[in-house]
Amino acid sequence: MKSFFDNQNLLALIWKWKTHLITIGAIAIVGAALFSSPWFITPMFESQARIYPTNTSTYSEESESEQMLEVLNSTDLKWQIIHTFKLQERFNIKPDEAHFRTKILKEYNDRIACKKTEYESIELTALDADPQVASDLVDSLIVFYNRKVLSLNREKAREQAAFFMKDLNRKRKEIEAIAAEMEPLRKEYGLLDYEIQAEQVTQGYMSALAGGANSRAIADIKNLMTNLEEKGGRFFLLQKELLALEMQRDTIASRYDKALARSEKNVTYTMVVEEPFPADKKAYPIRWLIVVVSFLAVEFLAVLTILGLEGIQSSKP
């Protein structure tokens, strides 16, 4: 039996059935053009933006861009967009429908996308029948991201400030306790600074003896020397501990001030390198592509059908 798949027979068959193929192709073109028109498929406009993270710090092995992507793709932020733009109405999904949350989030993911580019920037895209709404969706993603990160950072800073304040109060109480223990040593024994007084008393005693000072002056010096010998060791330890606690207090106070400043500052966390704008040309559907693909698919099926029919006829005795 002759093969119908060699080039000559195939071209001959196409020529034989050319009228039918032309008619089928024309119908396919008209049908594809009709069914891809706004009467059947709502045109969609795309808006996009490119942003970089800024004023952030990494909390894991993820890059700053990956962390930004996590926040942008969070369910919390998606619902903010859904409620703000009433997307359930734009998506024609009723809240009382079964699996409402699943359906609306799926539609959201189909129309709004956030992805990382090869240059570590984040590309935001949104599709909508209204080009202005598509642009507003992308712009709101940036605004809500900044608010979300600002809220998270402020909350963390407030927690840190509260922790430092608690630690600061504890250090202050420890300092007060040390100061209270040192106070009677100052008043009753005249101890002010152990190292300085020990040096000065020794020098003063030697000078008094050498200079022939009166007995009262020498007695006062001896009394202070006795106080230093009996209470000086404890006073010295308390003095050192007080100095260490005061240094710790100052460090904690500085950290508290910084945490408090972070909890009150108002900054943005995005650097927009490409601003969103309303598109003046639809992105979907691509009518010429639909028409071409439909035409080729229909013609291919038609040729296969013709080959099948010719094969059946040629096999008959």
mmCIF file of C-alpha atoms in Angstrom:
data_model
loop_
_atom_site.group_PDB
_atom_site.id
_atom_site.type_symbol
_atom_site.label_atom_id
_atom_site.label_comp_id
_atom_site.label_asym_id
_atom_site.label_seq_id
_atom_site.Cartn_x
_atom_site.Cartn_y
_atom_site.Cartn_z
ATOM 1 C CA MET A 1 0.000 0.000 0.000
ATOM 2 C CA LYS A 2 1.232 3.423 -0.856
ATOM 3 C CA SER A 3 2.164 5.639 2.096
ATOM 4 C CA PHE A 4 0.185 8.814 2.502
ATOM 5 C CA PHE A 5 2.865 10.442 4.592
ATOM 6 C CA ASP A 6 5.453 11.146 1.923
ATOM 7 C CA ASN A 7 5.772 14.767 0.822
ATOM 8 C CA GLN A 8 4.385 14.338 -2.686
ATOM 9 C CA ASN A 9 1.222 12.552 -1.602
ATOM 10 C CA LEU A 10 0.734 14.964 1.287
ATOM 11 C CA LEU A 11 1.003 18.014 -0.968
ATOM 12 C CA ALA A 12 -1.284 16.357 -3.487
ATOM 13 C CA LEU A 13 -3.907 15.673 -0.833
ATOM 14 C CA ILE A 14 -3.698 19.232 0.481
ATOM 15 C CA TRP A 15 -4.201 20.540 -3.037
ATOM 16 C CA LYS A 16 -7.082 18.145 -3.578
ATOM 17 C CA TRP A 17 -8.813 19.280 -0.414
ATOM 18 C CA LYS A 18 -7.683 22.897 -0.646
ATOM 19 C CA THR A 19 -11.201 24.307 -0.746
ATOM 20 C CA HIS A 20 -12.176 22.472 2.410
ATOM 21 C CA LEU A 21 -8.923 23.419 4.150
ATOM 22 C CA ILE A 22 -9.288 27.083 3.192
ATOM 23 C CA THR A 23 -12.888 27.089 4.396
ATOM 24 C CA ILE A 24 -11.980 25.386 7.671
ATOM 25 C CA GLY A 25 -9.048 27.769 8.160
ATOM 26 C CA ALA A 26 -11.217 30.798 7.508
ATOM 27 C CA ILE A 27 -13.818 29.565 9.977
ATOM 28 C CA ALA A 28 -11.068 28.935 12.541
ATOM 29 C CA ILE A 29 -9.665 32.441 12.091
ATOM 30 C CA VAL A 30 -13.065 34.089 12.359
ATOM 31 C CA GLY A 31 -14.034 31.911 15.332
ATOM 32 C CA ALA A 32 -10.764 32.528 17.174
ATOM 33 C CA ALA A 33 -10.957 36.260 16.519
ATOM 34 C CA LEU A 34 -14.567 36.324 17.700
ATOM 35 C CA PHE A 35 -14.106 34.247 20.851
ATOM 36 C CA SER A 36 -10.963 36.155 21.838
ATOM 37 C CA SER A 37 -12.762 39.486 21.503
ATOM 38 C CA PRO A 38 -13.891 41.563 24.524
ATOM 39 C CA TRP A 39 -17.381 40.088 24.082
ATOM 40 C CA PHE A 40 -16.116 36.745 25.376
ATOM 41 C CA ILE A 41 -12.774 37.444 27.116
ATOM 42 C CA THR A 42 -12.357 40.508 29.284
ATOM 43 C CA PRO A 43 -9.131 42.306 28.316
ATOM 44 C CA MET A 44 -6.583 42.531 31.108
ATOM 45 C CA PHE A 45 -4.031 45.300 31.611
ATOM 46 C CA GLU A 46 -0.747 44.681 33.389
ATOM 47 C CA SER A 47 1.130 47.046 35.648
ATOM 48 C CA GLN A 48 4.505 46.310 37.192
ATOM 49 C CA ALA A 49 7.200 47.721 39.449
ATOM 50 C CA ARG A 50 10.703 46.764 40.521
ATOM 51 C CA ILE A 51 11.912 47.345 44.051
ATOM 52 C CA TYR A 52 14.937 46.665 46.225
ATOM 53 C CA PRO A 53 14.879 46.145 50.015
ATOM 54 C CA THR A 54 16.525 48.859 52.084
ATOM 55 C CA ASN A 55 16.951 49.746 55.780
ATOM 56 C CA THR A 56 16.615 46.057 56.643
ATOM 57 C CA SER A 57 18.785 43.403 58.216
ATOM 58 C CA THR A 58 18.769 39.654 57.631
ATOM 59 C CA TYR A 59 17.539 37.373 60.419
ATOM 60 C CA SER A 60 18.435 34.047 58.811
ATOM 61 C CA GLU A 61 20.403 32.597 55.917
ATOM 62 C CA GLU A 62 17.912 34.148 53.490
ATOM 63 C CA SER A 63 18.945 37.235 51.558
ATOM 64 C CA GLU A 64 17.177 40.560 52.088
ATOM 65 C CA SER A 65 15.342 40.057 48.771
ATOM 66 C CA GLU A 66 14.108 36.626 49.831
ATOM 67 C CA GLN A 67 12.887 38.033 53.127
ATOM 68 C CA MET A 68 11.088 40.803 51.238
ATOM 69 C CA LEU A 69 9.454 38.166 49.048
ATOM 70 C CA GLU A 70 8.267 36.258 52.137
ATOM 71 C CA VAL A 71 6.452 39.345 53.416
ATOM 72 C CA LEU A 72 4.997 40.283 50.017
ATOM 73 C CA ASN A 73 3.640 36.750 49.562
ATOM 74 C CA SER A 74 2.305 36.493 53.108
ATOM 75 C CA THR A 75 -1.385 35.705 53.480
ATOM 76 C CA ASP A 76 -1.789 38.668 55.824
ATOM 77 C CA LEU A 77 -0.675 41.144 53.161
ATOM 78 C CA LYS A 78 -2.802 39.414 50.505
ATOM 79 C CA TRP A 79 -5.920 39.853 52.610
ATOM 80 C CA GLN A 80 -5.122 43.532 53.112
ATOM 81 C CA ILE A 81 -5.082 43.944 49.325
ATOM 82 C CA ILE A 82 -8.255 41.865 48.935
ATOM 83 C CA HIS A 83 -10.199 43.898 51.510
ATOM 84 C CA THR A 84 -8.871 47.277 50.352
ATOM 85 C CA PHE A 85 -9.798 46.754 46.696
ATOM 86 C CA LYS A 86 -12.846 44.535 47.365
ATOM 87 C CA LEU A 87 -11.352 41.941 45.059
ATOM 88 C CA GLN A 88 -14.133 39.466 45.825
ATOM 89 C CA GLU A 89 -16.393 41.741 43.784
ATOM 90 C CA ARG A 90 -13.849 42.214 40.989
ATOM 91 C CA PHE A 91 -13.243 38.455 40.881
ATOM 92 C CA ASN A 92 -17.006 37.796 41.058
ATOM 93 C CA ILE A 93 -16.585 35.468 44.041
ATOM 94 C CA LYS A 94 -19.288 35.660 46.709
ATOM 95 C CA PRO A 95 -18.227 35.411 50.367
ATOM 96 C CA ASP A 96 -20.906 32.785 51.042
ATOM 97 C CA GLU A 97 -19.582 30.474 48.305
ATOM 98 C CA ALA A 98 -18.056 27.162 49.287
ATOM 99 C CA HIS A 99 -14.256 27.342 49.633
ATOM 100 C CA PHE A 100 -14.381 31.133 49.350
ATOM 101 C CA ARG A 101 -10.924 31.681 50.838
ATOM 102 C CA THR A 102 -9.321 29.065 48.594
ATOM 103 C CA LYS A 103 -10.969 30.450 45.465
ATOM 104 C CA ILE A 104 -10.172 34.098 46.081
ATOM 105 C CA LEU A 105 -6.552 33.392 47.050
ATOM 106 C CA LYS A 106 -6.125 31.291 43.894
ATOM 107 C CA GLU A 107 -7.529 34.109 41.767
ATOM 108 C CA TYR A 108 -5.259 36.557 43.599
ATOM 109 C CA ASN A 109 -2.212 34.405 42.836
ATOM 110 C CA ASP A 110 -3.263 34.176 39.178
ATOM 111 C CA ARG A 111 -3.514 37.955 38.798
ATOM 112 C CA ILE A 112 -0.947 39.349 41.252
ATOM 113 C CA ALA A 113 2.620 38.067 41.381
ATOM 114 C CA CYS A 114 5.816 38.907 43.248
ATOM 115 C CA LYS A 115 9.064 37.302 42.146
ATOM 116 C CA LYS A 116 12.784 37.809 42.543
ATOM 117 C CA THR A 117 14.825 38.736 39.484
ATOM 118 C CA GLU A 118 18.363 37.661 38.670
ATOM 119 C CA TYR A 119 19.593 41.041 39.926
ATOM 120 C CA GLU A 120 18.136 40.511 43.442
ATOM 121 C CA SER A 121 15.351 43.019 42.838
ATOM 122 C CA ILE A 122 11.695 42.113 43.348
ATOM 123 C CA GLU A 123 9.283 42.400 40.422
ATOM 124 C CA LEU A 124 5.644 43.117 41.255
ATOM 125 C CA THR A 125 2.954 42.576 38.607
ATOM 126 C CA ALA A 126 -0.827 42.891 38.646
ATOM 127 C CA LEU A 127 -3.506 42.193 36.046
ATOM 128 C CA ASP A 128 -6.903 43.878 35.999
ATOM 129 C CA ALA A 129 -9.568 44.942 33.544
ATOM 130 C CA ASP A 130 -8.990 48.538 34.677
ATOM 131 C CA PRO A 131 -5.418 49.721 33.983
ATOM 132 C CA GLN A 132 -5.617 52.253 36.827
ATOM 133 C CA VAL A 133 -6.638 49.553 39.295
ATOM 134 C CA ALA A 134 -3.759 47.351 38.137
ATOM 135 C CA SER A 135 -1.361 50.224 38.791
ATOM 136 C CA ASP A 136 -2.952 50.948 42.177
ATOM 137 C CA LEU A 137 -2.650 47.281 43.151
ATOM 138 C CA VAL A 138 1.103 47.303 42.573
ATOM 139 C CA ASP A 139 1.504 50.639 44.335
ATOM 140 C CA SER A 140 -0.491 49.364 47.316
ATOM 141 C CA LEU A 141 1.700 46.275 47.544
ATOM 142 C CA ILE A 142 4.668 48.578 48.111
ATOM 143 C CA VAL A 143 2.779 50.719 50.644
ATOM 144 C CA PHE A 144 1.456 47.722 52.601
ATOM 145 C CA TYR A 145 4.890 46.094 52.582
ATOM 146 C CA ASN A 146 6.429 49.218 54.117
ATOM 147 C CA ARG A 147 3.689 49.358 56.753
ATOM 148 C CA LYS A 148 4.053 45.669 57.570
ATOM 149 C CA VAL A 149 7.834 45.770 57.976
ATOM 150 C CA LEU A 150 7.637 49.047 59.911
ATOM 151 C CA SER A 151 5.083 47.482 62.262
ATOM 152 C CA LEU A 152 7.214 44.361 62.757
ATOM 153 C CA ASN A 153 10.362 46.380 63.408
ATOM 154 C CA ARG A 154 8.588 48.747 65.792
ATOM 155 C CA GLU A 155 7.112 45.834 67.709
ATOM 156 C CA LYS A 156 10.511 44.191 67.983
ATOM 157 C CA ALA A 157 12.119 47.487 69.040
ATOM 158 C CA ARG A 158 9.432 48.011 71.712
ATOM 159 C CA GLU A 159 10.097 44.523 73.063
ATOM 160 C CA GLN A 160 13.821 45.272 73.184
ATOM 161 C CA ALA A 161 13.199 48.640 74.851
ATOM 162 C CA ALA A 162 10.997 46.987 77.489
ATOM 163 C CA PHE A 163 13.682 44.369 78.130
ATOM 164 C CA PHE A 164 16.405 47.006 78.448
ATOM 165 C CA MET A 165 14.229 49.132 80.757
ATOM 166 C CA LYS A 166 13.653 46.122 82.991
ATOM 167 C CA ASP A 167 17.378 45.419 83.041
ATOM 168 C CA LEU A 168 18.104 49.115 83.611
ATOM 169 C CA ASN A 169 15.789 49.248 86.637
ATOM 170 C CA ARG A 170 17.460 46.167 88.065
ATOM 171 C CA LYS A 171 20.896 47.759 87.687
ATOM 172 C CA ARG A 172 19.670 50.953 89.328
ATOM 173 C CA LYS A 173 18.425 48.995 92.325
ATOM 174 C CA GLU A 174 21.761 47.195 92.572
ATOM 175 C CA ILE A 175 23.567 50.553 92.440
ATOM 176 C CA GLU A 176 21.264 51.964 95.127
ATOM 177 C CA ALA A 177 21.958 48.932 97.329
ATOM 178 C CA ILE A 178 25.726 49.338 96.934
ATOM 179 C CA ALA A 179 25.499 53.091 97.552
ATOM 180 C CA ALA A 180 23.399 52.482 100.670
ATOM 181 C CA GLU A 181 26.025 50.084 102.013
ATOM 182 C CA MET A 182 28.821 52.568 101.258
ATOM 183 C CA GLU A 183 27.049 55.546 102.864
ATOM 184 C CA PRO A 184 27.756 54.633 106.538
ATOM 185 C CA LEU A 185 31.359 53.860 105.645
ATOM 186 C CA ARG A 186 31.645 57.378 104.276
ATOM 187 C CA LYS A 187 29.921 59.096 107.189
ATOM 188 C CA GLU A 188 31.246 57.063 110.109
ATOM 189 C CA TYR A 189 34.697 56.174 108.865
ATOM 190 C CA GLY A 190 35.434 59.021 106.467
ATOM 191 C CA LEU A 191 36.091 56.703 103.508
ATOM 192 C CA LEU A 192 35.700 58.400 100.157
ATOM 193 C CA ASP A 193 38.152 56.833 97.716
ATOM 194 C CA TYR A 194 40.231 53.955 99.028
ATOM 195 C CA GLU A 195 43.186 54.139 96.628
ATOM 196 C CA ILE A 196 43.611 57.917 96.831
ATOM 197 C CA GLN A 197 43.082 58.063 100.586
ATOM 198 C CA ALA A 198 45.458 55.163 101.278
ATOM 199 C CA GLU A 199 48.195 56.950 99.359
ATOM 200 C CA GLN A 200 47.508 60.352 100.894
ATOM 201 C CA VAL A 201 47.228 59.022 104.470
ATOM 202 C CA THR A 202 50.536 57.239 104.201
ATOM 203 C CA GLN A 203 52.237 60.343 102.822
ATOM 204 C CA GLY A 204 50.518 62.555 105.398
ATOM 205 C CA TYR A 205 51.524 60.351 108.303
ATOM 206 C CA MET A 206 55.149 60.309 107.217
ATOM 207 C CA SER A 207 55.105 64.092 106.689
ATOM 208 C CA ALA A 208 53.479 64.652 110.083
ATOM 209 C CA LEU A 209 56.106 62.608 111.858
ATOM 210 C CA ALA A 210 58.924 64.282 109.966
ATOM 211 C CA GLY A 211 57.492 67.771 110.444
ATOM 212 C CA GLY A 212 56.759 67.351 114.114
ATOM 213 C CA ALA A 213 52.999 67.819 113.829
ATOM 214 C CA ASN A 214 50.944 68.043 117.011
ATOM 215 C CA SER A 215 49.578 64.913 118.597
ATOM 216 C CA ARG A 216 45.967 65.654 117.590
ATOM 217 C CA ALA A 217 46.815 65.765 113.872
ATOM 218 C CA ILE A 218 48.817 62.565 114.178
ATOM 219 C CA ALA A 219 45.933 60.934 116.059
ATOM 220 C CA ASP A 220 43.467 61.903 113.297
ATOM 221 C CA ILE A 221 45.770 60.418 110.679
ATOM 222 C CA LYS A 222 46.188 57.231 112.695
ATOM 223 C CA ASN A 223 42.435 56.993 113.126
ATOM 224 C CA LEU A 224 41.893 57.255 109.374
ATOM 225 C CA MET A 225 44.624 54.682 108.814
ATOM 226 C CA THR A 226 42.851 52.339 111.226
ATOM 227 C CA ASN A 227 39.557 52.885 109.402
ATOM 228 C CA LEU A 228 41.238 52.103 106.090
ATOM 229 C CA GLU A 229 42.751 48.954 107.537
ATOM 230 C CA GLU A 230 39.485 47.729 109.049
ATOM 231 C CA LYS A 231 36.898 48.904 106.518
ATOM 232 C CA GLY A 232 39.004 49.873 103.530
ATOM 233 C CA GLY A 233 39.014 46.422 101.958
ATOM 234 C CA ARG A 234 35.225 46.186 101.989
ATOM 235 C CA PHE A 235 34.883 49.793 100.824
ATOM 236 C CA PHE A 236 37.326 49.144 97.979
ATOM 237 C CA LEU A 237 35.354 46.097 96.793
ATOM 238 C CA LEU A 238 32.101 48.049 96.977
ATOM 239 C CA GLN A 239 33.685 50.934 95.089
ATOM 240 C CA LYS A 240 34.848 48.619 92.293
ATOM 241 C CA GLU A 241 31.477 46.896 92.135
ATOM 242 C CA LEU A 242 29.722 50.263 92.004
ATOM 243 C CA LEU A 243 31.930 51.420 89.137
ATOM 244 C CA ALA A 244 31.248 48.206 87.192
ATOM 245 C CA LEU A 245 27.495 48.508 87.782
ATOM 246 C CA GLU A 246 27.492 52.148 86.666
ATOM 247 C CA MET A 247 29.287 51.197 83.440
ATOM 248 C CA GLN A 248 26.745 48.418 82.847
ATOM 249 C CA ARG A 249 23.918 50.854 83.581
ATOM 250 C CA ASP A 250 25.267 53.367 81.064
ATOM 251 C CA THR A 251 25.616 50.651 78.388
ATOM 252 C CA ILE A 252 22.073 49.408 78.985
ATOM 253 C CA ALA A 253 20.740 52.977 78.993
ATOM 254 C CA SER A 254 22.382 53.588 75.619
ATOM 255 C CA ARG A 255 20.835 50.405 74.200
ATOM 256 C CA TYR A 256 17.469 51.388 75.629
ATOM 257 C CA ASP A 257 17.645 54.820 73.981
ATOM 258 C CA LYS A 258 18.515 53.245 70.619
ATOM 259 C CA ALA A 259 15.701 50.680 70.878
ATOM 260 C CA LEU A 260 13.249 53.416 71.853
ATOM 261 C CA ALA A 261 14.361 55.508 68.866
ATOM 262 C CA ARG A 262 13.835 52.518 66.549
ATOM 263 C CA SER A 263 10.351 51.985 67.956
ATOM 264 C CA GLU A 264 9.395 55.576 67.109
ATOM 265 C CA LYS A 265 11.143 56.176 63.795
ATOM 266 C CA ASN A 266 9.183 56.276 60.555
ATOM 267 C CA VAL A 267 11.189 54.982 57.579
ATOM 268 C CA THR A 268 10.499 53.123 54.340
ATOM 269 C CA TYR A 269 11.969 49.748 53.523
ATOM 270 C CA THR A 270 11.815 49.818 49.729
ATOM 271 C CA MET A 271 13.812 51.507 47.017
ATOM 272 C CA VAL A 272 11.577 51.747 43.951
ATOM 273 C CA VAL A 273 13.605 51.563 40.747
ATOM 274 C CA GLU A 274 10.581 51.207 38.448
ATOM 275 C CA GLU A 275 7.348 52.957 39.374
ATOM 276 C CA PRO A 276 3.993 51.364 38.432
ATOM 277 C CA PHE A 277 1.807 53.203 35.920
ATOM 278 C CA PRO A 278 -1.508 52.518 34.129
ATOM 279 C CA ALA A 279 -0.861 50.532 30.948
ATOM 280 C CA ASP A 280 -2.221 51.881 27.661
ATOM 281 C CA LYS A 281 -2.149 48.466 25.962
ATOM 282 C CA LYS A 282 -3.793 45.247 27.111
ATOM 283 C CA ALA A 283 -1.566 42.348 28.118
ATOM 284 C CA TYR A 284 -4.195 39.595 27.850
ATOM 285 C CA PRO A 285 -5.545 38.038 25.733
ATOM 286 C CA ILE A 286 -3.004 38.167 22.897
ATOM 287 C CA ARG A 287 -5.479 37.873 20.039
ATOM 288 C CA TRP A 288 -3.024 37.343 17.196
ATOM 289 C CA LEU A 289 -1.425 34.455 19.076
ATOM 290 C CA ILE A 290 -4.790 32.861 19.795
ATOM 291 C CA VAL A 291 -5.788 33.206 16.137
ATOM 292 C CA VAL A 292 -2.507 31.744 14.833
ATOM 293 C CA VAL A 293 -2.498 28.815 17.270
ATOM 294 C CA SER A 294 -6.177 28.081 16.592
ATOM 295 C CA PHE A 295 -5.633 28.210 12.826
ATOM 296 C CA LEU A 296 -2.624 25.871 12.946
ATOM 297 C CA ALA A 297 -4.333 23.441 15.324
ATOM 298 C CA VAL A 298 -7.509 23.251 13.237
ATOM 299 C CA GLU A 299 -5.589 22.844 9.973
ATOM 300 C CA PHE A 300 -3.412 20.126 11.517
ATOM 301 C CA LEU A 301 -6.458 18.211 12.713
ATOM 302 C CA ALA A 302 -8.128 18.694 9.337
ATOM 303 C CA VAL A 303 -5.104 17.260 7.507
ATOM 304 C CA LEU A 304 -5.025 14.271 9.870
ATOM 305 C CA THR A 305 -8.721 13.707 9.225
ATOM 306 C CA ILE A 306 -8.174 13.897 5.463
ATOM 307 C CA LEU A 307 -5.303 11.428 5.670
ATOM 308 C CA GLY A 308 -7.519 9.087 7.645
ATOM 309 C CA LEU A 309 -10.348 9.328 5.128
ATOM 310 C CA GLU A 310 -8.020 8.817 2.164
ATOM 311 C CA GLY A 311 -6.434 5.862 3.912
ATOM 312 C CA ILE A 312 -9.817 4.240 4.443
ATOM 313 C CA GLN A 313 -10.797 4.804 0.810
ATOM 314 C CA SER A 314 -7.524 3.409 -0.550
ATOM 315 C CA SER A 315 -7.853 0.268 1.574
ATOM 316 C CA LYS A 316 -11.207 -0.606 0.021
ATOM 317 C CA PRO A 317 -11.011 -3.304 -2.717
#
